[in-house]
Every structure is written in structure tokens, then in C-alpha cells.
Amino acid sequence: WNLKNEDFLKNATFIDRLALRTTYGVTGNAAGKRSVLALSVFTSLSPSTETGNLSNGIITGRDNDFLTWEKTYSTNIGTDFSFFKGKLSGSIDLYRRHSKDLLSSVRTSQVVQSTSSLTLNLAEVLNKGIEISLGTRMNITKNFSWNGNVNFDYNYNEVLSYNFISPALFYYLGSGSSFIKGLPTDRLMMVRLAGTTKDGYYVQQKRDGELIIADNSSRSFAEPSGFGLGRMVPGLNPGDDDRMYYQGRTTPPATLGFTNTFNYKGFSLMTVITGRFGHKFLRTDEYLSYSLNNNNVSASGLASIQSPSLIANTSTGNIDPTLRNQTMWFNTASLRNYYSEEIVSDASHIRLNEVYLGYDIADKTLNKLKNFFKSVTIYTQARNLGLLWKANDLGLDPEFPIGSVKPVRTFTFGVRLGM
């Protein structure tokens, strides 16, 4: 709906353009779906002494005639505008995307030598948010101008239903491989450590305050095989399990992009700034991982390992088992290294991506070169300049934690010739 053409806005001379729009649609997706079996596939094997020389076989594929398309129902309401002869322009969009019958591969009961997983329509997910784009072109003085663009978006994400519960708590810790109803698809679930015993065993704390000493595999929340305390509670939504603590999202719900270009006579200065807000990351500076035959420790953890006897620290900033109990690390080390809420930090940050400075040599200077070049620009450019601000006070870059490779800062000087 082009509002600018309506009679009630015909005298609004400051409006260059003003329009409203809305869309609604349903899309289907079968990406990644392999061929679906209408019938189970049974492969026969030759008789053997193990079967008493009788014919036998194995199920190599299971039928799934209930599988259907993923479907996303999308609604969008937006506006496009331009005011004051282009000095302010942009768009604002509100969206809602309701996805149903999302495909997921899950473990299932297994007949001997049969397949152990199935692809099923299990999840229903809601995404909604806002996207804002603003731009400006302003001639501040005769020789000085400014062009600016800012883009901001915010996304809310929630799993409305997920018709499967994994058998072990392990599958939900960290970013996990299973969805949790009521939480985002990129949720981060961790355990809480209350300290160590005098013998160096971890003490894990539940939401109700109960303390559990992880002195054997059956008493570890994160035991990979799901034995003992690592098993899920039947009928309980994993999000309500009092052994896990929701920390936030691993991808930023809010992002920002800000580009500025300043022109003064022959000079041009351009900057690109980006921001990501509202998410979490796992610090790798606190990793402390070793086994009897393989040592791999952080600098901060080395001193505690070399200590002849480590008593539990009253604070939760330094919790490391003793050498005496390092054989228990198979079951409990992952708590500290990957699943303890102590290593979760705010990942919000603002980054300076690029700075460009150029100078266009004036025409009168090119008199002698006009037969060869229409324009000559001398420029310098810098990229990957690093963080301008970060929410964590540890000096860490949340996008490139310790152990990862940061993009190399590049500085370029050059001459651009127009023929």
C-alpha cells in the first residue's frame, strides 16, 4: 500500500516515499532427506553353524511411511520509507515463522545388527523478530558529506514441541544434540560445581541445593553412557530437570551493522563496525584436561596439577581434582572442561571490521595524464582490526577463543587507476 499516493498525505512534502506491505506463505522443505523406504528391507544371509544351518538375515532398513515435508508458515509486515529528499530512508520488518514437522535423526530401539536411528518429523519451532535498516545521505557543507547505514535485527526462538527424549543427560549438556521444549534451538545447558572434596572429587549441585559427590561413574551427571545419575527422568521435560542450568543462547539474538562514509573534497573515509549481543560462549582458557598417558593442561591449571595436595577452594574459581584421582577424570573431567557453568561468559561484543582512507587526485593535477587515465585514487585499507568493546572482562575474544585461529589483520596500500 503506497501511502504517499493517498490524499491525506499529499501535503506532506517531507515524505519522499512511504509504503506498507505484508506477506504470508507456506514453504515445504525436504532438503537432506534421503529416499524413504515404504517397506522394511530384510537382507538374507547364508546358513551358518551359529543358526543351526538355518537361513537367517538382518534388517538393513526400516520403513517410515509417516515421514512428511517440513513446513514453515511465514508472516511478514513491513514498511519502506524515505524522508527529506533521501536524508533518512530505510525499512522496518516484523516477522513470524512457525515451522512444523521438522526433520531430526534420533536413536531408536535396535534389533540385532539392525539400524539404530531413524529420521522422523519431531519438532515444532517458532521464530519471530524485527529487522531494521536505516540509511542517510547528508551534505553537511559544500565540501563535506556523510553517508551512513545501520542494520539491526532481533530474533526470538523457541522449541514449541519435540516428540523425543534422549536416554541420557549427556545429550542435553552444552549446546547438545537434542532440542528442549520451551527453550531455543541453540540453548546452552550446564551443570553447577560446588567445589571438590578433600580427596579431589567434584561436588555437583542441583537446583534444589542437593550436593552430589561425583566419586564414581554412577554419580556423575555427565557420565557419557547415561548410567546412574546420568539417566533422564521418565516423563520429565529436560528443561525442568534440576540437574541442568539454562545459560542462554550460543548464537546472538541481536546483531548490528554500522557503515559510515565521510567525504571531504578529494578524501574519503569509510568504517565498518559490527556488533553481536545477548549470547554466551565457553571459555577455553580454563580447560584442564589430562589422562595418565597424555597431558594437555592450561597455563592456569598447571600449577594446581603440580601441587602435591590440592584442597577444595572455597571459591568456585579454581576447582581441580588431585593427581591421586586423575583416573576419575574420564567421568568427571568433562564437567569442568565442557559442561560447568563456570566457563560460560557473555559473548556480546562490538568489532571494528574495516577502515578505508582514499584520496582522489584532482582533475587539474591529472592534466598531463588525462590521455592515459580518467581517475587516480591513492588509498590505504585495514581489515580485521579487532574488538572495540566486549562484555567479558577477561580479555577474551568470544568469536575466537584461545586455541582457535583469528583472522589476520591486513593493511593495504595501493593506487587505483581508472582507464
PDB file of C-alpha atoms in Angstrom, residues 66-283:
ATOM      1  CA  PHE A  66       4.736 -41.360   8.211  1.00  0.00           C
ATOM      2  CA  LEU A  67       7.565 -39.089   7.061  1.00  0.00           C
ATOM      3  CA  THR A  68       6.404 -35.821   5.510  1.00  0.00           C
ATOM      4  CA  TRP A  69       7.701 -32.423   4.429  1.00  0.00           C
ATOM      5  CA  GLU A  70       8.986 -29.813   6.837  1.00  0.00           C
ATOM      6  CA  LYS A  71       6.586 -26.850   6.635  1.00  0.00           C
ATOM      7  CA  THR A  72       7.204 -23.214   7.582  1.00  0.00           C
ATOM      8  CA  TYR A  73       4.300 -20.755   7.869  1.00  0.00           C
ATOM      9  CA  SER A  74       5.665 -17.232   7.435  1.00  0.00           C
ATOM     10  CA  THR A  75       4.013 -13.872   8.126  1.00  0.00           C
ATOM     11  CA  ASN A  76       5.778 -10.569   7.476  1.00  0.00           C
ATOM     12  CA  ILE A  77       4.592  -6.984   7.996  1.00  0.00           C
ATOM     13  CA  GLY A  78       6.869  -4.165   6.907  1.00  0.00           C
ATOM     14  CA  THR A  79       7.243  -0.587   5.852  1.00  0.00           C
ATOM     15  CA  ASP A  80       9.603   1.173   3.416  1.00  0.00           C
ATOM     16  CA  PHE A  81      10.203   4.895   3.700  1.00  0.00           C
ATOM     17  CA  SER A  82      12.275   7.848   2.571  1.00  0.00           C
ATOM     18  CA  PHE A  83      12.092  11.326   4.100  1.00  0.00           C
ATOM     19  CA  PHE A  84      13.613  14.761   3.490  1.00  0.00           C
ATOM     20  CA  LYS A  85      14.850  14.073  -0.048  1.00  0.00           C
ATOM     21  CA  GLY A  86      16.701  10.924   0.920  1.00  0.00           C
ATOM     22  CA  LYS A  87      18.307  12.265   4.066  1.00  0.00           C
ATOM     23  CA  LEU A  88      16.623   9.455   6.000  1.00  0.00           C
ATOM     24  CA  SER A  89      15.488   6.195   4.410  1.00  0.00           C
ATOM     25  CA  GLY A  90      15.071   2.586   5.327  1.00  0.00           C
ATOM     26  CA  SER A  91      12.723  -0.251   6.179  1.00  0.00           C
ATOM     27  CA  ILE A  92      11.252  -1.974   9.233  1.00  0.00           C
ATOM     28  CA  ASP A  93      10.038  -5.580   9.167  1.00  0.00           C
ATOM     29  CA  LEU A  94       8.217  -7.691  11.738  1.00  0.00           C
ATOM     30  CA  TYR A  95       8.221 -11.419  11.032  1.00  0.00           C
ATOM     31  CA  ARG A  96       6.845 -14.640  12.453  1.00  0.00           C
ATOM     32  CA  ARG A  97       7.936 -18.062  11.177  1.00  0.00           C
ATOM     33  CA  HIS A  98       6.216 -21.136  12.558  1.00  0.00           C
ATOM     34  CA  SER A  99       7.976 -24.342  11.482  1.00  0.00           C
ATOM     35  CA  LYS A 100       6.259 -27.712  11.859  1.00  0.00           C
ATOM     36  CA  ASP A 101       7.263 -31.336  11.273  1.00  0.00           C
ATOM     37  CA  LEU A 102      10.987 -30.523  11.391  1.00  0.00           C
ATOM     38  CA  LEU A 103      13.168 -33.477  10.497  1.00  0.00           C
ATOM     39  CA  SER A 104      15.501 -34.959  13.072  1.00  0.00           C
ATOM     40  CA  SER A 105      17.596 -38.115  13.235  1.00  0.00           C
ATOM     41  CA  VAL A 106      17.161 -39.925  16.561  1.00  0.00           C
ATOM     42  CA  ARG A 107      18.305 -43.144  18.155  1.00  0.00           C
ATOM     43  CA  THR A 108      15.707 -45.861  18.339  1.00  0.00           C
ATOM     44  CA  SER A 109      15.345 -49.431  19.584  1.00  0.00           C
ATOM     45  CA  GLN A 110      17.684 -51.742  17.735  1.00  0.00           C
ATOM     46  CA  VAL A 111      17.159 -55.248  16.523  1.00  0.00           C
ATOM     47  CA  VAL A 112      20.416 -57.212  16.466  1.00  0.00           C
ATOM     48  CA  GLN A 113      22.619 -55.901  13.643  1.00  0.00           C
ATOM     49  CA  SER A 114      19.826 -53.563  12.542  1.00  0.00           C
ATOM     50  CA  THR A 115      19.839 -49.819  12.025  1.00  0.00           C
ATOM     51  CA  SER A 116      19.854 -47.849  15.287  1.00  0.00           C
ATOM     52  CA  SER A 117      18.480 -44.491  14.124  1.00  0.00           C
ATOM     53  CA  LEU A 118      15.529 -43.063  12.208  1.00  0.00           C
ATOM     54  CA  THR A 119      14.740 -39.746  10.567  1.00  0.00           C
ATOM     55  CA  LEU A 120      11.402 -38.516  11.916  1.00  0.00           C
ATOM     56  CA  ASN A 121       9.211 -35.405  11.908  1.00  0.00           C
ATOM     57  CA  LEU A 122       9.682 -34.484  15.544  1.00  0.00           C
ATOM     58  CA  ALA A 123       9.972 -30.740  16.168  1.00  0.00           C
ATOM     59  CA  GLU A 124       7.883 -27.593  16.047  1.00  0.00           C
ATOM     60  CA  VAL A 125       9.817 -24.313  16.279  1.00  0.00           C
ATOM     61  CA  LEU A 126       8.784 -20.637  16.444  1.00  0.00           C
ATOM     62  CA  ASN A 127      10.940 -17.763  15.222  1.00  0.00           C
ATOM     63  CA  LYS A 128       9.814 -14.154  15.447  1.00  0.00           C
ATOM     64  CA  GLY A 129      11.599 -10.848  15.461  1.00  0.00           C
ATOM     65  CA  ILE A 130      12.271  -7.458  13.951  1.00  0.00           C
ATOM     66  CA  GLU A 131      14.664  -6.231  11.264  1.00  0.00           C
ATOM     67  CA  ILE A 132      15.500  -2.531  10.951  1.00  0.00           C
ATOM     68  CA  SER A 133      17.523  -0.895   8.199  1.00  0.00           C
ATOM     69  CA  LEU A 134      18.238   2.858   8.240  1.00  0.00           C
ATOM     70  CA  GLY A 135      20.300   4.994   5.883  1.00  0.00           C
ATOM     71  CA  THR A 136      21.202   8.624   5.461  1.00  0.00           C
ATOM     72  CA  ARG A 137      22.806  10.842   2.830  1.00  0.00           C
ATOM     73  CA  MET A 138      23.633  14.320   4.099  1.00  0.00           C
ATOM     74  CA  ASN A 139      25.582  17.180   2.542  1.00  0.00           C
ATOM     75  CA  ILE A 140      26.719  18.893   5.719  1.00  0.00           C
ATOM     76  CA  THR A 141      28.701  21.605   3.937  1.00  0.00           C
ATOM     77  CA  LYS A 142      29.631  22.307   0.343  1.00  0.00           C
ATOM     78  CA  ASN A 143      32.703  20.066   0.565  1.00  0.00           C
ATOM     79  CA  PHE A 144      31.719  17.703   3.373  1.00  0.00           C
ATOM     80  CA  SER A 145      29.152  14.873   3.168  1.00  0.00           C
ATOM     81  CA  TRP A 146      28.170  11.848   5.224  1.00  0.00           C
ATOM     82  CA  ASN A 147      26.565   8.580   4.133  1.00  0.00           C
ATOM     83  CA  GLY A 148      25.565   6.181   6.872  1.00  0.00           C
ATOM     84  CA  ASN A 149      23.797   2.816   7.066  1.00  0.00           C
ATOM     85  CA  VAL A 150      22.769   0.862  10.136  1.00  0.00           C
ATOM     86  CA  ASN A 151      21.156  -2.581  10.209  1.00  0.00           C
ATOM     87  CA  PHE A 152      19.736  -4.146  13.354  1.00  0.00           C
ATOM     88  CA  ASP A 153      17.815  -7.348  13.881  1.00  0.00           C
ATOM     89  CA  TYR A 154      16.495  -9.265  16.858  1.00  0.00           C
ATOM     90  CA  ASN A 155      15.299 -12.884  16.814  1.00  0.00           C
ATOM     91  CA  TYR A 156      13.252 -14.816  19.363  1.00  0.00           C
ATOM     92  CA  ASN A 157      13.470 -18.583  19.013  1.00  0.00           C
ATOM     93  CA  GLU A 158      11.568 -21.290  20.904  1.00  0.00           C
ATOM     94  CA  VAL A 159      11.016 -25.010  20.537  1.00  0.00           C
ATOM     95  CA  LEU A 160       7.244 -25.440  20.876  1.00  0.00           C
ATOM     96  CA  SER A 161       7.352 -29.226  20.849  1.00  0.00           C
ATOM     97  CA  TYR A 162       9.866 -32.013  20.435  1.00  0.00           C
ATOM     98  CA  ASN A 163       8.466 -35.511  20.485  1.00  0.00           C
ATOM     99  CA  PHE A 164      11.574 -37.312  21.638  1.00  0.00           C
ATOM    100  CA  ILE A 165      13.564 -37.534  24.865  1.00  0.00           C
ATOM    101  CA  SER A 166      17.159 -38.766  24.684  1.00  0.00           C
ATOM    102  CA  PRO A 167      18.032 -41.521  27.144  1.00  0.00           C
ATOM    103  CA  ALA A 168      20.967 -39.720  28.786  1.00  0.00           C
ATOM    104  CA  LEU A 169      21.544 -36.278  30.273  1.00  0.00           C
ATOM    105  CA  PHE A 170      24.776 -36.155  28.299  1.00  0.00           C
ATOM    106  CA  TYR A 171      22.855 -35.416  25.081  1.00  0.00           C
ATOM    107  CA  TYR A 172      21.484 -32.165  26.550  1.00  0.00           C
ATOM    108  CA  LEU A 173      24.617 -30.726  28.148  1.00  0.00           C
ATOM    109  CA  GLY A 174      26.432 -27.934  26.365  1.00  0.00           C
ATOM    110  CA  SER A 175      24.724 -26.961  23.126  1.00  0.00           C
ATOM    111  CA  GLY A 176      23.540 -30.583  22.982  1.00  0.00           C
ATOM    112  CA  SER A 177      22.252 -32.702  20.149  1.00  0.00           C
ATOM    113  CA  SER A 178      18.601 -32.741  21.280  1.00  0.00           C
ATOM    114  CA  PHE A 179      16.014 -29.971  21.385  1.00  0.00           C
ATOM    115  CA  ILE A 180      14.329 -28.994  24.652  1.00  0.00           C
ATOM    116  CA  LYS A 181      10.706 -27.837  24.690  1.00  0.00           C
ATOM    117  CA  GLY A 182      10.328 -24.234  25.832  1.00  0.00           C
ATOM    118  CA  LEU A 183      13.949 -23.264  25.089  1.00  0.00           C
ATOM    119  CA  PRO A 184      15.728 -22.019  21.954  1.00  0.00           C
ATOM    120  CA  THR A 185      17.172 -24.491  19.474  1.00  0.00           C
ATOM    121  CA  ASP A 186      20.638 -23.086  20.276  1.00  0.00           C
ATOM    122  CA  ARG A 187      20.212 -23.318  24.060  1.00  0.00           C
ATOM    123  CA  LEU A 188      23.179 -23.846  26.370  1.00  0.00           C
ATOM    124  CA  MET A 189      22.676 -26.193  29.350  1.00  0.00           C
ATOM    125  CA  MET A 190      25.362 -26.672  32.001  1.00  0.00           C
ATOM    126  CA  VAL A 191      25.882 -28.244  35.410  1.00  0.00           C
ATOM    127  CA  ARG A 192      26.874 -26.422  38.612  1.00  0.00           C
ATOM    128  CA  LEU A 193      30.001 -27.375  40.539  1.00  0.00           C
ATOM    129  CA  ALA A 194      30.043 -26.532  44.259  1.00  0.00           C
ATOM    130  CA  GLY A 195      33.706 -27.422  44.819  1.00  0.00           C
ATOM    131  CA  THR A 196      35.762 -30.539  45.426  1.00  0.00           C
ATOM    132  CA  THR A 197      36.164 -32.850  48.369  1.00  0.00           C
ATOM    133  CA  LYS A 198      39.450 -33.128  50.248  1.00  0.00           C
ATOM    134  CA  ASP A 199      40.195 -36.144  48.052  1.00  0.00           C
ATOM    135  CA  GLY A 200      39.687 -34.092  44.897  1.00  0.00           C
ATOM    136  CA  TYR A 201      36.300 -35.347  43.708  1.00  0.00           C
ATOM    137  CA  TYR A 202      33.861 -32.908  42.137  1.00  0.00           C
ATOM    138  CA  VAL A 203      30.780 -31.865  44.088  1.00  0.00           C
ATOM    139  CA  GLN A 204      27.814 -31.222  41.796  1.00  0.00           C
ATOM    140  CA  GLN A 205      24.848 -29.119  42.894  1.00  0.00           C
ATOM    141  CA  LYS A 206      21.219 -29.497  41.818  1.00  0.00           C
ATOM    142  CA  ARG A 207      18.760 -26.608  41.611  1.00  0.00           C
ATOM    143  CA  ASP A 208      17.170 -27.614  44.911  1.00  0.00           C
ATOM    144  CA  GLY A 209      20.560 -27.303  46.625  1.00  0.00           C
ATOM    145  CA  GLU A 210      21.285 -31.024  46.945  1.00  0.00           C
ATOM    146  CA  LEU A 211      25.012 -31.796  46.692  1.00  0.00           C
ATOM    147  CA  ILE A 212      26.265 -34.914  44.912  1.00  0.00           C
ATOM    148  CA  ILE A 213      29.873 -36.134  45.174  1.00  0.00           C
ATOM    149  CA  ALA A 214      30.985 -37.496  41.788  1.00  0.00           C
ATOM    150  CA  ASP A 215      33.242 -40.183  43.272  1.00  0.00           C
ATOM    151  CA  ASN A 216      32.271 -42.866  40.752  1.00  0.00           C
ATOM    152  CA  SER A 217      30.765 -43.085  37.282  1.00  0.00           C
ATOM    153  CA  SER A 218      27.232 -43.767  38.524  1.00  0.00           C
ATOM    154  CA  ARG A 219      27.254 -40.491  40.481  1.00  0.00           C
ATOM    155  CA  SER A 220      28.390 -38.244  37.640  1.00  0.00           C
ATOM    156  CA  PHE A 221      25.689 -36.160  35.923  1.00  0.00           C
ATOM    157  CA  ALA A 222      27.688 -36.116  32.692  1.00  0.00           C
ATOM    158  CA  GLU A 223      28.641 -39.793  32.500  1.00  0.00           C
ATOM    159  CA  PRO A 224      28.515 -40.360  28.713  1.00  0.00           C
ATOM    160  CA  SER A 225      26.759 -43.716  28.800  1.00  0.00           C
ATOM    161  CA  GLY A 226      23.899 -42.395  30.882  1.00  0.00           C
ATOM    162  CA  PHE A 227      24.359 -44.714  33.863  1.00  0.00           C
ATOM    163  CA  GLY A 228      23.230 -43.746  37.351  1.00  0.00           C
ATOM    164  CA  LEU A 229      22.656 -40.008  37.715  1.00  0.00           C
ATOM    165  CA  GLY A 230      23.287 -39.538  34.000  1.00  0.00           C
ATOM    166  CA  ARG A 231      19.935 -41.091  33.091  1.00  0.00           C
ATOM    167  CA  MET A 232      16.952 -38.963  32.154  1.00  0.00           C
ATOM    168  CA  VAL A 233      13.875 -38.860  34.374  1.00  0.00           C
ATOM    169  CA  PRO A 234      10.998 -40.590  32.517  1.00  0.00           C
ATOM    170  CA  GLY A 235       8.162 -38.229  31.599  1.00  0.00           C
ATOM    171  CA  LEU A 236      10.047 -35.069  32.668  1.00  0.00           C
ATOM    172  CA  ASN A 237      10.731 -32.272  30.206  1.00  0.00           C
ATOM    173  CA  PRO A 238      14.544 -31.950  30.096  1.00  0.00           C
ATOM    174  CA  GLY A 239      14.195 -28.212  30.611  1.00  0.00           C
ATOM    175  CA  ASP A 240      12.715 -28.916  34.044  1.00  0.00           C
ATOM    176  CA  ASP A 241      15.486 -31.296  35.098  1.00  0.00           C
ATOM    177  CA  ASP A 242      17.040 -29.769  38.246  1.00  0.00           C
ATOM    178  CA  ARG A 243      20.497 -31.122  37.401  1.00  0.00           C
ATOM    179  CA  MET A 244      20.904 -28.714  34.452  1.00  0.00           C
ATOM    180  CA  TYR A 245      21.053 -24.920  34.398  1.00  0.00           C
ATOM    181  CA  TYR A 246      19.968 -22.888  31.366  1.00  0.00           C
ATOM    182  CA  GLN A 247      22.669 -20.330  30.489  1.00  0.00           C
ATOM    183  CA  GLY A 248      21.353 -18.663  27.352  1.00  0.00           C
ATOM    184  CA  ARG A 249      21.847 -18.942  23.605  1.00  0.00           C
ATOM    185  CA  THR A 250      25.016 -19.759  21.695  1.00  0.00           C
ATOM    186  CA  THR A 251      24.126 -17.574  18.697  1.00  0.00           C
ATOM    187  CA  PRO A 252      23.398 -13.857  19.076  1.00  0.00           C
ATOM    188  CA  PRO A 253      19.690 -12.982  19.183  1.00  0.00           C
ATOM    189  CA  ALA A 254      20.603  -9.375  18.313  1.00  0.00           C
ATOM    190  CA  THR A 255      23.059  -8.217  15.635  1.00  0.00           C
ATOM    191  CA  LEU A 256      24.151  -4.790  14.456  1.00  0.00           C
ATOM    192  CA  GLY A 257      25.944  -3.494  11.385  1.00  0.00           C
ATOM    193  CA  PHE A 258      27.064   0.142  11.052  1.00  0.00           C
ATOM    194  CA  THR A 259      28.766   1.592   7.972  1.00  0.00           C
ATOM    195  CA  ASN A 260      29.877   5.228   7.677  1.00  0.00           C
ATOM    196  CA  THR A 261      31.406   7.063   4.730  1.00  0.00           C
ATOM    197  CA  PHE A 262      32.714  10.615   5.103  1.00  0.00           C
ATOM    198  CA  ASN A 263      33.754  12.654   2.057  1.00  0.00           C
ATOM    199  CA  TYR A 264      35.735  15.893   2.200  1.00  0.00           C
ATOM    200  CA  LYS A 265      36.902  17.330  -1.090  1.00  0.00           C
ATOM    201  CA  GLY A 266      39.038  14.526  -2.538  1.00  0.00           C
ATOM    202  CA  PHE A 267      39.261  12.481   0.681  1.00  0.00           C
ATOM    203  CA  SER A 268      37.034   9.508   1.570  1.00  0.00           C
ATOM    204  CA  LEU A 269      36.953   7.783   4.957  1.00  0.00           C
ATOM    205  CA  MET A 270      34.877   4.622   5.411  1.00  0.00           C
ATOM    206  CA  THR A 271      34.406   2.453   8.527  1.00  0.00           C
ATOM    207  CA  VAL A 272      32.562  -0.839   9.047  1.00  0.00           C
ATOM    208  CA  ILE A 273      31.503  -1.794  12.587  1.00  0.00           C
ATOM    209  CA  THR A 274      29.532  -4.884  13.608  1.00  0.00           C
ATOM    210  CA  GLY A 275      28.030  -5.974  16.900  1.00  0.00           C
ATOM    211  CA  ARG A 276      26.564  -9.169  18.341  1.00  0.00           C
ATOM    212  CA  PHE A 277      24.621  -9.188  21.588  1.00  0.00           C
ATOM    213  CA  GLY A 278      22.794 -11.437  24.039  1.00  0.00           C
ATOM    214  CA  HIS A 279      24.575 -14.773  23.626  1.00  0.00           C
ATOM    215  CA  LYS A 280      27.116 -16.859  25.527  1.00  0.00           C
ATOM    216  CA  PHE A 281      30.405 -18.615  24.784  1.00  0.00           C
ATOM    217  CA  LEU A 282      32.521 -21.247  26.534  1.00  0.00           C
ATOM    218  CA  ARG A 283      35.934 -20.093  27.697  1.00  0.00           C
TER     219      ARG A 283
END
